[in-house]
Coordinates of C-alpha atoms in Angstrom, one line a residue:
Chain A
X525 CA -248.0 -26.0 36.5
X526 CA -246.5 -23.3 38.7
X527 CA -249.8 -22.2 40.4
X528 CA -253.2 -23.7 40.8
X529 CA -256.7 -22.1 40.7
X530 CA -258.9 -23.4 43.5
X531 CA -262.5 -23.1 44.7
X532 CA -261.7 -23.5 48.4
X533 CA -258.7 -23.7 50.6
X534 CA -257.7 -26.6 53.0
X535 CA -256.7 -25.9 56.5
X536 CA -253.1 -26.6 55.5
X537 CA -253.1 -23.6 53.0
X538 CA -250.6 -21.1 54.3
X539 CA -252.8 -18.2 53.3
X540 CA -255.2 -19.4 55.9
X541 CA -252.7 -20.8 58.4
X542 CA -250.4 -17.7 58.5
X543 CA -251.8 -14.9 56.3
X544 CA -249.1 -16.0 53.9
X545 CA -250.5 -14.5 50.7
X546 CA -251.8 -11.4 48.9
X547 CA -255.0 -10.0 47.4
X548 CA -256.1 -7.4 44.9
X549 CA -259.5 -5.7 44.6
X550 CA -260.1 -4.3 41.2
X551 CA -262.9 -2.2 39.7
X552 CA -264.2 -3.6 36.4
X553 CA -266.6 -1.9 34.0
X554 CA -268.0 -4.0 31.2
X555 CA -265.1 -6.4 31.5
X556 CA -262.4 -3.7 31.5
X557 CA -260.4 -3.3 34.6
X558 CA -259.2 0.0 36.0
X559 CA -255.5 0.3 36.9
X560 CA -254.8 -3.3 35.8
X561 CA -251.0 -2.6 35.4
X562 CA -250.8 -1.0 38.9
X563 CA -252.7 -4.0 40.5
X564 CA -250.5 -6.5 38.7
X565 CA -247.3 -4.7 39.7
X566 CA -248.3 -4.4 43.3
X567 CA -249.1 -8.2 43.2
X568 CA -245.7 -8.9 41.7
X569 CA -244.0 -6.7 44.3
X570 CA -245.8 -8.4 47.1
X571 CA -245.0 -11.9 45.7
X572 CA -241.3 -11.0 45.3
X573 CA -241.2 -9.8 48.9
X574 CA -242.9 -12.8 50.3
X575 CA -240.9 -15.1 48.0
X576 CA -243.4 -16.9 45.8
X577 CA -244.6 -16.9 42.3
X578 CA -248.0 -15.4 41.4
X579 CA -250.0 -16.8 38.4
X580 CA -248.9 -15.4 35.1
X581 CA -250.6 -12.3 34.0
X582 CA -252.4 -13.8 31.0
X583 CA -254.0 -16.4 33.3
X584 CA -255.4 -13.6 35.4
X585 CA -256.5 -11.6 32.4
X586 CA -258.5 -14.6 31.2
X587 CA -260.7 -14.2 34.4
X588 CA -261.8 -10.8 33.1
X589 CA -263.7 -12.4 30.3
X590 CA -266.1 -13.8 32.9
X591 CA -267.1 -10.3 34.2
X592 CA -270.6 -9.4 33.3
X593 CA -271.9 -6.1 31.9
X594 CA -271.8 -3.0 34.1
X595 CA -269.7 -2.2 37.2
X596 CA -268.3 -4.9 39.4
X597 CA -265.4 -5.6 41.7
X598 CA -263.0 -8.4 41.0
X599 CA -261.2 -9.8 44.1
X600 CA -258.2 -11.9 43.4
X601 CA -256.7 -13.9 46.3
X602 CA -253.3 -15.6 46.2
X603 CA -251.6 -17.8 48.7
X604 CA -248.2 -19.5 48.9
X605 CA -250.2 -22.8 48.9
X606 CA -249.9 -25.7 51.3
X607 CA -247.0 -27.3 53.0
X608 CA -243.7 -26.6 54.7
X609 CA -242.7 -27.4 58.3
X610 CA -244.4 -24.8 60.4
X611 CA -243.5 -21.3 59.4
X612 CA -240.8 -22.5 57.0
X613 CA -242.3 -22.4 53.4
X614 CA -241.9 -25.6 51.4
X615 CA -238.9 -25.7 49.0
X616 CA -241.4 -26.3 46.1
X617 CA -244.6 -24.5 46.9
X618 CA -247.6 -24.7 44.6
X619 CA -249.2 -21.3 45.1
X620 CA -253.0 -21.3 45.0
X621 CA -255.3 -18.5 43.8
X622 CA -259.0 -17.8 43.5
X623 CA -261.3 -15.0 42.4
X624 CA -264.7 -13.6 43.0
X625 CA -266.8 -11.0 41.2
X626 CA -269.3 -8.8 43.2
X627 CA -271.7 -6.2 41.7
X628 CA -270.7 -2.7 42.7
X629 CA -272.3 0.7 42.9
X630 CA -270.2 3.6 44.1
X631 CA -271.6 5.9 46.8
X632 CA -272.3 9.1 44.8
X633 CA -273.4 11.0 47.9
X634 CA -270.1 10.4 49.6
X635 CA -268.2 11.3 46.5
X636 CA -270.2 14.6 46.0
X637 CA -271.1 15.7 49.5
X638 CA -268.2 14.4 51.5
X639 CA -267.9 12.2 54.6
X640 CA -267.2 12.1 58.3
X641 CA -264.1 10.1 59.3
X642 CA -262.9 9.3 62.8
X643 CA -259.4 9.0 64.3
X644 CA -258.9 5.3 65.2
X645 CA -257.5 4.4 68.6
X646 CA -255.5 1.5 67.2
X647 CA -252.0 2.5 66.2
X648 CA -250.5 0.7 63.2
X649 CA -247.3 -1.2 64.0
X650 CA -244.2 -0.5 62.0
X651 CA -242.9 -3.3 59.7
X652 CA -240.9 -2.0 56.7
X653 CA -240.7 -5.6 55.3
X654 CA -244.5 -5.7 54.8
X655 CA -245.2 -2.0 54.2
X656 CA -247.0 -1.1 51.0
X657 CA -248.0 -4.6 49.9
X658 CA -251.6 -5.9 50.1
X659 CA -250.9 -9.1 52.1
X660 CA -253.4 -11.3 53.9
X661 CA -252.2 -10.6 57.5
X662 CA -254.6 -7.8 58.0
X663 CA -255.8 -8.1 61.6
X664 CA -254.9 -4.5 62.4
X665 CA -257.3 -3.3 59.8
X666 CA -260.0 -5.6 61.1
X667 CA -259.5 -4.4 64.7
X668 CA -259.5 -0.8 63.6
X669 CA -262.7 -1.2 61.6
X670 CA -264.3 -2.9 64.6
X671 CA -263.9 0.3 66.6
X672 CA -267.1 1.8 65.3
X673 CA -270.5 0.7 63.9
X674 CA -272.1 4.1 63.3
X675 CA -272.8 4.0 59.6
X676 CA -272.6 7.8 59.4
X677 CA -268.9 7.5 59.9
X678 CA -267.4 6.5 56.6
X679 CA -263.8 5.7 57.5
X680 CA -261.3 5.7 60.3
X681 CA -257.9 7.4 60.0
X682 CA -255.0 5.2 61.1
X683 CA -251.8 6.6 62.6
X684 CA -248.6 4.6 63.3
X685 CA -247.1 4.0 66.7
X686 CA -244.9 7.1 66.2
X687 CA -247.9 9.3 65.7
X688 CA -247.8 9.8 61.9
X689 CA -250.9 9.7 59.8
X690 CA -250.7 6.7 57.5
X691 CA -254.0 5.7 55.8
X692 CA -257.7 4.8 56.5
X693 CA -258.8 1.3 57.3
X694 CA -259.5 0.5 53.6
X695 CA -258.5 3.6 51.8
X696 CA -255.5 6.0 51.4
X697 CA -255.6 9.5 52.7
X698 CA -254.3 12.9 51.4
X699 CA -254.5 16.5 52.6
X700 CA -254.1 19.9 51.1
X701 CA -251.5 22.2 52.8
X702 CA -252.7 25.3 51.0
X703 CA -250.2 24.8 48.2
X704 CA -250.3 21.1 47.2
X705 CA -251.9 17.8 47.9
X706 CA -249.8 15.5 50.1
X707 CA -250.2 11.8 51.0
X708 CA -248.3 9.8 53.7
X709 CA -245.1 7.9 52.8
X710 CA -245.8 4.2 53.2
X711 CA -242.4 2.7 53.7
X712 CA -242.9 1.6 57.3
X713 CA -246.6 0.5 57.3
X714 CA -249.8 0.9 55.3
X715 CA -251.0 -0.4 51.9
X716 CA -250.0 1.4 48.7
X717 CA -253.2 1.8 46.9
X718 CA -253.3 1.8 43.1
X719 CA -255.3 5.0 42.8
X720 CA -252.8 6.6 45.1
X721 CA -250.0 5.5 42.9
X722 CA -251.8 6.8 39.8
X723 CA -252.4 10.2 41.4
X724 CA -248.7 10.4 42.4
X725 CA -247.5 9.4 38.9
X726 CA -249.8 12.1 37.4
X727 CA -248.3 14.7 39.7
X728 CA -251.5 15.2 41.7
X729 CA -250.1 13.9 44.9
X730 CA -246.7 14.2 46.6
X731 CA -245.5 11.9 49.4
X732 CA -244.9 13.6 52.8
X733 CA -245.0 13.0 56.6
X734 CA -247.8 14.5 58.8
X735 CA -248.1 14.2 62.5
X736 CA -251.6 13.2 63.6
X737 CA -251.8 16.2 65.9
X738 CA -251.4 18.5 62.8
X739 CA -254.2 16.8 60.8
X740 CA -256.9 19.1 62.1
X741 CA -255.1 22.2 60.8
X742 CA -254.7 21.1 57.2
X743 CA -256.9 23.0 54.7
X744 CA -258.6 20.0 53.2
X745 CA -258.6 16.2 53.3
X746 CA -259.7 13.2 51.2
X747 CA -259.9 9.5 51.5
X748 CA -259.8 7.3 48.4
X749 CA -259.2 4.0 46.8
X750 CA -259.4 2.4 43.4
X751 CA -262.9 0.9 44.0
X752 CA -264.8 3.6 45.9
X753 CA -263.1 6.5 44.3
X754 CA -262.5 9.7 46.2
X755 CA -264.5 11.1 49.1
X756 CA -263.9 14.6 50.4
X757 CA -263.7 14.7 54.2
X758 CA -266.0 17.3 55.7
X759 CA -265.8 16.2 59.3
X760 CA -263.2 14.7 61.5
X761 CA -264.2 13.2 64.8
X762 CA -262.1 11.7 67.6
X763 CA -262.1 8.0 68.6
X764 CA -264.9 8.8 71.1
X765 CA -267.0 10.7 68.6
X766 CA -266.2 14.3 69.6
X767 CA -265.9 16.8 66.8
X768 CA -262.3 17.7 65.9
X769 CA -262.6 19.7 62.6
X770 CA -265.0 20.6 59.9
X771 CA -263.9 21.3 56.4
X772 CA -266.0 23.1 53.7
X773 CA -266.2 21.7 50.2
X774 CA -263.6 24.1 48.9
X775 CA -262.4 24.4 45.3
X776 CA -259.2 22.5 45.9
X777 CA -261.0 19.5 47.4
X778 CA -263.7 19.6 44.7
X779 CA -261.0 19.7 42.0
X780 CA -259.0 16.9 43.5
X781 CA -262.0 14.7 44.0
X782 CA -263.2 15.3 40.5
X783 CA -259.8 14.4 39.0
X784 CA -259.4 11.3 41.1
X785 CA -262.9 10.1 40.4
X786 CA -262.5 10.7 36.7
X787 CA -259.7 8.2 36.6
X788 CA -262.2 5.5 37.6
X789 CA -264.9 6.7 35.2
X790 CA -266.9 8.3 37.9
X791 CA -268.3 11.8 37.1
Chain B
X1211 CA -275.5 -23.2 66.0
X1212 CA -272.9 -20.7 67.1
X1213 CA -269.9 -22.1 65.2
X1214 CA -269.5 -24.6 62.4
X1215 CA -266.8 -27.3 61.8
X1216 CA -265.7 -27.3 58.2
X1217 CA -263.4 -29.3 55.9
X1218 CA -262.2 -26.4 53.8
X1219 CA -262.6 -22.7 53.7
X1220 CA -264.1 -20.5 50.9
X1221 CA -262.3 -17.5 49.6
X1222 CA -264.7 -15.4 51.6
X1223 CA -263.6 -16.8 54.9
X1224 CA -262.1 -14.0 56.9
X1225 CA -259.4 -16.2 58.3
X1226 CA -258.1 -16.5 54.8
X1227 CA -259.0 -13.0 53.6
X1228 CA -257.6 -11.1 56.6
X1229 CA -255.8 -13.5 59.0
X1230 CA -259.0 -13.0 61.1
X1231 CA -258.7 -16.1 63.3
X1232 CA -256.7 -18.1 65.8
X1233 CA -255.0 -21.4 66.1
X1234 CA -253.6 -23.8 68.7
X1235 CA -251.1 -26.6 68.3
X1236 CA -251.4 -29.2 71.0
X1237 CA -249.3 -32.2 72.0
X1238 CA -251.5 -35.3 72.5
X1239 CA -250.3 -38.7 73.9
X1240 CA -252.6 -41.6 73.6
X1241 CA -255.6 -39.2 73.3
X1242 CA -254.6 -37.1 76.3
X1243 CA -253.6 -33.5 75.5
X1244 CA -250.9 -31.6 77.4
X1245 CA -251.8 -28.1 78.7
X1246 CA -255.4 -28.4 77.5
X1247 CA -256.5 -25.7 79.9
X1248 CA -253.8 -23.3 78.9
X1249 CA -254.6 -23.9 75.2
X1250 CA -258.3 -23.3 75.8
X1251 CA -257.6 -20.2 77.8
X1252 CA -255.3 -18.7 75.2
X1253 CA -258.0 -19.4 72.6
X1254 CA -260.6 -17.8 74.7
X1255 CA -258.4 -14.8 75.3
X1256 CA -257.7 -14.4 71.6
X1257 CA -261.3 -14.8 70.6
X1258 CA -262.3 -12.2 73.2
X1259 CA -259.7 -9.8 71.9
X1260 CA -260.7 -10.3 68.2
X1261 CA -264.4 -10.3 69.2
X1262 CA -265.9 -13.6 68.2
X1263 CA -267.0 -16.8 69.8
X1264 CA -264.9 -20.0 69.7
X1265 CA -266.5 -23.4 69.7
X1266 CA -267.5 -24.6 73.1
X1267 CA -264.9 -26.6 74.9
X1268 CA -266.8 -29.9 75.0
X1269 CA -267.0 -29.7 71.2
X1270 CA -263.2 -29.4 71.0
X1271 CA -262.7 -32.1 73.6
X1272 CA -264.8 -34.5 71.4
X1273 CA -262.1 -34.2 68.8
X1274 CA -259.5 -35.7 71.1
X1275 CA -261.4 -39.1 70.9
X1276 CA -260.2 -39.3 67.3
X1277 CA -256.5 -39.2 68.2
X1278 CA -254.8 -42.5 67.7
X1279 CA -252.3 -44.2 70.0
X1280 CA -248.9 -42.7 70.6
X1281 CA -247.7 -39.1 70.2
X1282 CA -249.3 -36.7 67.8
X1283 CA -250.0 -33.0 67.4
X1284 CA -253.5 -31.6 67.1
X1285 CA -253.8 -28.4 65.2
X1286 CA -257.0 -26.5 65.8
X1287 CA -257.8 -23.5 63.5
X1288 CA -260.5 -21.0 64.1
X1289 CA -261.8 -18.2 62.0
X1290 CA -264.5 -15.5 62.4
X1291 CA -266.2 -17.1 59.4
X1292 CA -267.4 -15.4 56.2
X1293 CA -269.0 -12.1 55.6
X1294 CA -269.0 -8.5 56.5
X1295 CA -268.4 -5.5 54.3
X1296 CA -264.6 -5.5 53.8
X1297 CA -262.7 -5.3 57.1
X1298 CA -265.9 -4.7 59.1
X1299 CA -267.0 -8.1 60.6
X1300 CA -270.6 -9.1 60.0
X1301 CA -273.0 -8.4 62.9
X1302 CA -273.8 -12.1 63.1
X1303 CA -270.7 -14.0 62.2
X1304 CA -270.8 -17.8 62.1
X1305 CA -267.2 -18.7 63.1
X1306 CA -265.7 -21.7 61.4
X1307 CA -263.1 -24.2 62.7
X1308 CA -261.2 -27.2 61.6
X1309 CA -258.7 -29.6 63.0
X1310 CA -255.9 -31.9 61.9
X1311 CA -253.8 -34.6 63.6
X1312 CA -250.2 -35.2 62.6
X1313 CA -247.9 -37.9 64.0
X1314 CA -245.1 -36.5 66.0
X1315 CA -241.7 -37.5 67.3
X1316 CA -239.7 -35.0 69.5
X1317 CA -236.1 -34.3 68.6
X1318 CA -234.2 -36.0 71.4
X1319 CA -230.8 -34.9 70.2
X1320 CA -231.9 -31.3 70.3
X1321 CA -233.4 -31.8 73.8
X1322 CA -230.3 -33.5 75.2
X1323 CA -227.4 -32.0 73.2
X1324 CA -228.6 -28.5 72.6
X1325 CA -229.0 -26.4 69.4
X1326 CA -227.6 -23.6 67.5
X1327 CA -229.9 -20.5 67.1
X1328 CA -229.4 -17.4 65.0
X1329 CA -230.3 -13.8 65.5
X1330 CA -233.0 -12.9 62.9
X1331 CA -232.6 -9.7 60.8
X1332 CA -236.4 -9.1 60.9
X1333 CA -237.5 -7.0 63.8
X1334 CA -241.0 -7.7 65.2
X1335 CA -243.4 -4.9 65.0
X1336 CA -245.1 -3.6 68.2
X1337 CA -248.8 -4.1 68.5
X1338 CA -250.1 -4.5 72.0
X1339 CA -253.6 -5.3 70.8
X1340 CA -252.4 -8.5 69.2
X1341 CA -249.5 -9.3 71.5
X1342 CA -249.6 -12.7 73.3
X1343 CA -252.4 -14.3 71.3
X1344 CA -251.9 -17.0 68.6
X1345 CA -253.7 -15.3 65.7
X1346 CA -253.5 -16.1 62.0
X1347 CA -251.8 -12.9 60.8
X1348 CA -248.3 -14.4 61.1
X1349 CA -246.4 -13.1 58.1
X1350 CA -243.6 -11.8 60.3
X1351 CA -242.9 -15.3 61.5
X1352 CA -242.9 -16.6 58.0
X1353 CA -240.5 -13.9 56.8
X1354 CA -238.2 -14.5 59.7
X1355 CA -238.2 -18.3 59.2
X1356 CA -237.4 -17.7 55.5
X1357 CA -234.1 -16.0 56.5
X1358 CA -232.3 -19.3 56.8
X1359 CA -232.4 -22.8 55.3
X1360 CA -229.4 -24.4 57.0
X1361 CA -230.9 -27.3 58.9
X1362 CA -228.1 -27.1 61.5
X1363 CA -229.7 -23.9 62.7
X1364 CA -232.7 -24.9 64.9
X1365 CA -234.3 -21.6 65.5
X1366 CA -234.1 -17.8 65.0
X1367 CA -234.3 -15.3 67.8
X1368 CA -236.6 -12.4 67.2
X1369 CA -236.2 -9.0 68.7
X1370 CA -238.7 -6.1 68.5
X1371 CA -238.1 -2.8 66.8
X1372 CA -236.9 -1.4 70.1
X1373 CA -234.1 -3.9 70.3
X1374 CA -235.6 -6.2 73.0
X1375 CA -235.4 -10.0 72.8
X1376 CA -239.0 -11.4 72.4
X1377 CA -239.2 -15.0 71.2
X1378 CA -238.0 -17.4 68.5
X1379 CA -239.9 -17.9 65.3
X1380 CA -242.0 -20.8 66.7
X1381 CA -240.8 -21.0 70.3
X1382 CA -240.4 -18.9 73.4
X1383 CA -237.0 -18.1 74.8
X1384 CA -235.6 -17.8 78.3
X1385 CA -232.1 -17.1 79.8
X1386 CA -230.3 -17.6 83.0
X1387 CA -228.8 -14.5 84.6
X1388 CA -226.7 -16.5 87.2
X1389 CA -229.5 -16.3 89.8
X1390 CA -232.8 -17.1 88.0
X1391 CA -234.4 -18.0 84.7
X1392 CA -236.0 -15.1 82.9
X1393 CA -238.3 -14.8 79.8
X1394 CA -239.4 -11.8 77.8
X1395 CA -242.5 -9.9 78.7
X1396 CA -244.9 -10.3 75.8
X1397 CA -247.3 -7.4 76.2
X1398 CA -246.2 -5.6 73.0
X1399 CA -245.5 -8.5 70.6
X1400 CA -244.9 -12.2 70.5
X1401 CA -246.9 -15.3 71.2
X1402 CA -247.5 -16.4 74.8
X1403 CA -246.7 -20.1 74.7
X1404 CA -248.5 -22.6 76.9
X1405 CA -245.3 -24.2 78.1
X1406 CA -244.0 -20.7 78.9
X1407 CA -247.2 -20.0 81.0
X1408 CA -246.9 -23.3 82.8
X1409 CA -243.2 -22.6 83.7
X1410 CA -244.1 -19.1 84.9
X1411 CA -247.0 -20.5 87.0
X1412 CA -244.7 -23.1 88.6
X1413 CA -242.2 -20.5 89.5
X1414 CA -239.5 -21.7 87.1
X1415 CA -239.6 -18.5 85.0
X1416 CA -240.0 -14.8 85.7
X1417 CA -240.8 -12.2 83.1
X1418 CA -238.2 -9.6 82.3
X1419 CA -236.8 -7.3 79.6
X1420 CA -233.5 -8.1 77.9
X1421 CA -231.8 -5.9 75.3
X1422 CA -230.6 -8.0 72.3
X1423 CA -227.1 -6.7 72.7
X1424 CA -227.0 -8.2 76.2
X1425 CA -228.1 -11.7 75.1
X1426 CA -224.5 -13.0 74.4
X1427 CA -223.5 -12.3 78.0
X1428 CA -226.3 -14.3 79.7
X1429 CA -225.1 -17.5 81.4
X1430 CA -227.4 -19.9 79.6
X1431 CA -230.3 -19.8 77.1
X1432 CA -233.2 -22.1 76.1
X1433 CA -235.8 -22.2 73.4
X1434 CA -239.0 -24.1 74.1
X1435 CA -242.6 -24.8 73.2
X1436 CA -245.4 -27.1 74.2
X1437 CA -244.8 -29.5 71.3
X1438 CA -241.1 -29.7 70.8
X1439 CA -240.3 -29.3 74.5
X1440 CA -237.2 -27.5 75.6
X1441 CA -233.8 -27.2 73.8
X1442 CA -230.7 -25.8 75.5
X1443 CA -229.0 -23.3 73.2
X1444 CA -225.3 -24.1 72.9
X1445 CA -224.4 -21.7 70.1
X1446 CA -225.7 -18.3 69.0
X1447 CA -224.8 -17.0 65.6
X1448 CA -225.5 -13.7 63.9
X1449 CA -227.9 -13.2 61.0
X1450 CA -225.0 -13.8 58.6
X1451 CA -223.8 -16.9 60.4
X1452 CA -220.9 -15.6 62.3
X1453 CA -220.4 -17.1 65.8
X1454 CA -221.6 -14.8 68.6
X1455 CA -221.5 -17.0 71.8
X1456 CA -221.1 -20.6 72.9
X1457 CA -222.7 -21.9 76.0
X1458 CA -221.7 -25.2 77.7
X1459 CA -224.4 -27.6 78.9
X1460 CA -224.2 -26.3 82.5
X1461 CA -226.1 -27.6 85.5
X1462 CA -228.7 -24.8 85.4
X1463 CA -229.6 -25.4 81.8
X1464 CA -229.7 -29.1 82.2
X1465 CA -232.0 -28.8 85.2
X1466 CA -234.3 -26.3 83.5
X1467 CA -234.5 -28.4 80.3
X1468 CA -235.3 -31.5 82.3
X1469 CA -238.0 -29.8 84.3
X1470 CA -239.6 -28.3 81.2
X1471 CA -239.5 -31.5 79.2
X1472 CA -240.9 -33.5 82.1
X1473 CA -244.1 -31.4 81.9
X1474 CA -244.6 -32.9 78.4
X1475 CA -243.8 -36.4 79.4
X1476 CA -240.3 -36.2 77.8
X1477 CA -237.5 -37.7 79.8

């Protein structure tokens, strides 16, 4: 046995003690997952970078047979397991994992009519060794998401400490420069979403760098992930709620949103 | 009930899911904790910054009655509890906590003869909103501690992305400049140890900034925490194991080590 599936985690589990683990959140329709390869590859990349072995793919695929009919979200959570002296991982760790299905309904209004997003005050720290992977040490996302409670604000845009746009608290971001759709490079911080990867691989998105001060002057903006799909951004507000920019639902943003949502079976 | 004590944590617990919690590691001798006030104040500071309520102090003090005779380490772990939509904490969270006692014996050889430490390759990211507190999102410490397995190397020195000395993977650091003992400011990253605080409050340590390139030319160096006590550093090696500096066990380092260890009942 190289990993163990568990129902709960002891205090000694390193995922709990140190955020020493990974997770994936996967859209599943009638038992069929979207972007399974991309999720499994991000998991493998994360496990390689942290230095532990994830469950084998067939074991995780077996979980999918327990999904009910309709649309749901499968969350998979992986930890290095228990043990070790303090921060030093044990020589022979037994990684633990667990899963949970939740029913899910996408927000059609946000997909079709667009959303308001705000600029977060928190600045993401820069850590290339953790950039891109979906690890469990996510306090920055929690703090950023705590900055607002107004449900009319759908997401918060996160910039890094150097003033570059990176992502939203639980989604990736992209913008239209009048010629093409661009999305931030994530080699210093941020989480590389699976929908983002799929859009890059299909040639719909190109990686670039954007200073936060230049975000208001882009021609269109979207936020997106592999569960919610893609939301056009129609309003950008500052951290204190002041209007920064409005964007109309232009053809480029409607086309991009439709293409991205189609990849998740959303029409 | 404003918090709950638990034996294990479900996958939905935010401490596990997002590193959304705090911990304390406390030296206890015959049921009496060292630096209890400092630990409780750091916990309160961390909980205030993350935005949740820790258990009341009397509840935590009751745990101490279960310590056996002799020396042990009490680990307390606190999470925001379960719930919320993704990163957004629930409006009414029920924070969870747990504890564990481990027998402990300090390493007298390291305290008296000194240790070899290495310079870590990993550079700490800068996040003022999380600096100083002992939160659960500690993957940087895990990655740094994974850099070496040679048991003759006692600790690894961590610098931040701007090239300032900050701490060791599980200890604080200080150096002697020929006139006084100095320890890094921890307002941008690092964990503010309770022994460090006690030494500052007693006038034994002053906060300062030190570029990593200048570490080899200080007159003496120590690493210390409130469980292990204080270890003089006698050798500094590079990330690839090459010797950088040797320091003799001079009077200043012997005096400082003795003073620090006396605060923990170590002679």
